[in-house]
Amino acid sequence: MAALGSFLLLATFVVASYALAVSVAGGRRRSHALIESGVGAFYTTAALMTVASAVIVHAFVTGNYAIKYVQRYSDAAQPLAYKITSYWGGLDGSIMFWVFLLSVFGAIAVATNRERHRELIPWVVAVISAVEMFFIFIMVVHNNPFSTFVATTPADGKGLNPLLQNFYMAIHPPSLYIGFVAMTIPYAFGMAALITGHLDDAWLRAVRRWTMIGWLFLTFGLTLGMLWAYEELGWGGFWAWDPVENAGLLPWLTATAFLHSVMVQERRGMLRVWNVTLVITTFFLTIFGTFMTRSGVVQSVHAFGEDPWLAKLFTGFMILIVTFSFGWVIYRLPLLKSRHELDSWVSREAAFLANNWILLFSAFFVLFATMFPTLSEAVRGQRLTVGPPFFNMWMRPIGLALLVLTGIAPLLAWRKSTLTNLAQSFAWPVAALMVTGAAVYALGIKVWSSGICFALCAFVGATLLQEFIRGAQVRQGASGADVFTALVGLVNRQRRRYGGYIVHLGIVLMFLGFAGQGYKLEENMKLNPGQTGTVGEFTVRQDSISVTNDDQKQMITGHVTVLRGGKEIAQLTPARWFFAKHEDQPTTEVAIRRATGEDLYVVLAAYEVQTQNATYSVTVNPLINWIWFGFAVLAFGTGLAMLPERALALAGAKVPEGAVTTSLMLLLMLMPAMAGAQTIVPRSELRRQLEADLMCKCGGCKAPMNNCQMGPGCHGLQEQHAKLDKYLAQGMTREQILAAFVAEHGGQDILAAPIDEGFNRLAWALPYMVGLGGLAVVGLVARRWSRQHAEPEAAPAASGSGKDAALSARLDDELRDLD
Amino acid sequence: MRTKALKIALTCVVLAAALGGLMYTTLAEGTEYYIHVDEVMQDPEAWKGKRLQLHGFVADLRQRPNTLDYKFNVQFNGKVMTATYTGIVPDTFKNESEVVLKGKLQGEGFAVEPNGVMAKCPSKYNPQTPGAAGK
């Protein structure tokens, strides 16, 4: 198997180099046959990488411990799902996964754009193949995931790091990789446009959706990272400005800038050099981020293996990217001239420009601060570090400035805003700002930046609300429909614009969550049984410590009761899990009592089983759930904006349903993530749930325990209840209890439904469903998109029926500015 | 065209200077020296009062019963320094474990600031995912 895998990698390398060579030759000679051959080879790389991925997944599932990578990142006791996710559990596999995604995305992008952007295709193939070749080269000569043990084959693997054996960690890396890899597609099209000199806006249209997809998955990945850090690492926060996190944030910042500035180019033909630069920079940063975290160049406390060889390879590749890309930009500068000049600083394009500068500056800042220890060591010979406070000091004002622009930009007109126009648009939002600001001030500001943030959130929220209301009113006036229909019609008509507003709404909600951090309370307490400690308005009482085991780990669980105002409100069970083979590295199982207002976050920091006393770190995290909720809104908005505008033509009125379905799909994808990790089910509820899960054993009733017809006197039922009590007292989870019942009974028929396995499978299948769903969406979008003709997107609105004319006129001031 | 280029250049220079200056001043407050125990012990006086990230190995770890107060030694390359800390420590914080401590050198030894103990993760720890936070 290992030999087959290595062979497949080599074959992919050969085929990719063939695709590169043939495409370049075909592009230069304008030879159709050569280009077609190159595209064929390009598709073949995708097929080969898919087979290679299947081989390694097979090795993980069957426990082929002769392969070093498999031995190092999995073991026999791991659940099936984690065996599969071990694929990207280490460096070698994640590089391979990267190439796999890139080859598949590349194939889809080429397949969908083949007809419309014929002249770009050979160069797109060439650029993507070159990137693939670089990564395969690393694998083949240095990090081959298929390398085997020479002498003896170990009987079992070392096991995936327990910290990574977690729902979020199963889907967080692939999401981030999808984001990273999707950013290669715009880069390839941008380079193809530069090389061919076809620098009209056609390439922008080809990549806009790829950028959105990449951006969405990057955001999803970053949010999952935050959620993981919050729920698994147990320090009460979610973002630590760690180099690894920053590596994901950097391309996100530049991609966000690109998504905005691309509109300026489409509308006004400006910022063309800027857009190409942003695309190149975003791609560069995805590579740089990987370099930064993998080569040990930034030494964080995490023992990332220092790997000078890898560092050199990456450095060479990055130098190549920069010289090649910017070389072409400079060469093509004459073709990249702006069609217009900035008319006024009080215009939407100026606001976008400001937004771009700020985003780019923050990317620069994050990069600088992340690299600062290395820089200072190189320059002064003394390693100086900067911590989160430094990042926060800068990023807080930057974030607030961006938030201001989020509110202002939609209110400004393209080209130039008049004074009356300004007064009209700003009256309500500014009023909202003032009122909220005053209210926050009156209630007492603990942290100035949080106070300002609340006020600004109100400002932006009011802006967005105003946009929706005005738009709906105009449409209502034109069509005579009710408000809701008008609203749906409005959003439907200009999905990109209103989808964008919904994204902004999501960002506002996330900022609420960030601002809430200013009001965080934290307390460490050492408690004997019965003793209590207080944080804010919560009182925590230590009840006991229990020790339990399962196949994989030993679990130390603290049992605490939470009281508020003297009333018991929750039972929490923070725990530490000691995985076999990783005993020196217990995982923290945080117990969280979630609420929209604030989370109570309890970590078992230390314990003594004999005396039953425990040390807890208790944190009150206000508003934090709004971050996750904000992301769901953001994902919905992005989905809406991403749907092809011309999908209207497909089914007219059916489209809103389509949009709703898409968003529901996205939300569904997110739901399990919200419910995942260690959710704390209160005792009684768990018990009730179990009574529905388990069949009564009295023999006659054939009903679940909670529905036994024979009543309380049933002998079998009492026995079941006693057993249930025993297991619950041991602090076992639902899955464990069900498993225990099945084991004792000797069959699954004790279960009311085979929930246990089904549920687990669903949970573990989810990453793949997300991935496949993503691919399906991509494919669908792509198909639609290849069907439509290259028409300026605003055309349908401009040439709309008379009914829509008034709407367009008032709503879309920018349409008038179209050239 | 000329004057426009000049204007843009001037704006950039002024902005860069302003931001650079701001960054320089804030850096001074934000930085911590990353340093090993033996380097500090060469001239302890020079490092007193500065914010340090001290790298070394834990030895002679003691905890005052029923409190979260810890007293221990940090050593590196044969040089030893005493340190104190109050708060919760990571599980990997034990004798002989490699740590980075945030804090200041004071008269009676190294005072670690709250949450300032970072135990170096065992070499097996390999969060191979960009974006994965670690603490």
Tab-separated table of C-alpha atoms in Angstrom, chain A residues 179 182-183 185-187 203-204 206-218 254-256 258-259 262 279 282 638 642:
chain	number	residue	atom	x	y	z
A	179	GLY	CA	-10.109	28.636	2.489
A	182	ALA	CA	-9.519	28.410	-2.737
A	183	MET	CA	-7.358	31.545	-2.655
A	185	ILE	CA	-7.670	29.967	-7.810
A	186	PRO	CA	-8.042	33.776	-7.950
A	187	TYR	CA	-4.268	34.014	-7.938
A	203	TRP	CA	-10.866	37.485	-14.840
A	204	LEU	CA	-12.408	39.255	-11.859
A	206	ALA	CA	-14.238	34.357	-12.992
A	207	VAL	CA	-12.733	34.522	-9.515
A	208	ARG	CA	-15.251	36.518	-7.526
A	209	ARG	CA	-17.129	33.489	-6.281
A	210	TRP	CA	-13.958	31.570	-5.573
A	211	THR	CA	-12.811	34.436	-3.415
A	212	MET	CA	-16.137	34.410	-1.587
A	213	ILE	CA	-15.964	30.652	-1.064
A	214	GLY	CA	-12.401	30.941	0.157
A	215	TRP	CA	-13.312	33.827	2.392
A	216	LEU	CA	-16.301	32.009	3.851
A	217	PHE	CA	-14.277	28.919	4.653
A	218	LEU	CA	-11.435	30.970	6.105
A	254	THR	CA	-6.291	40.822	2.531
A	255	ALA	CA	-9.099	38.691	1.088
A	256	THR	CA	-11.607	40.908	2.875
A	258	PHE	CA	-10.081	42.344	-2.087
A	259	LEU	CA	-13.796	41.537	-1.776
A	262	VAL	CA	-13.158	44.449	-6.456
A	279	VAL	CA	-4.892	38.741	-5.030
A	282	THR	CA	-3.522	36.922	-0.355
A	638	THR	CA	-22.272	35.087	2.182
A	642	MET	CA	-22.664	33.990	-3.619
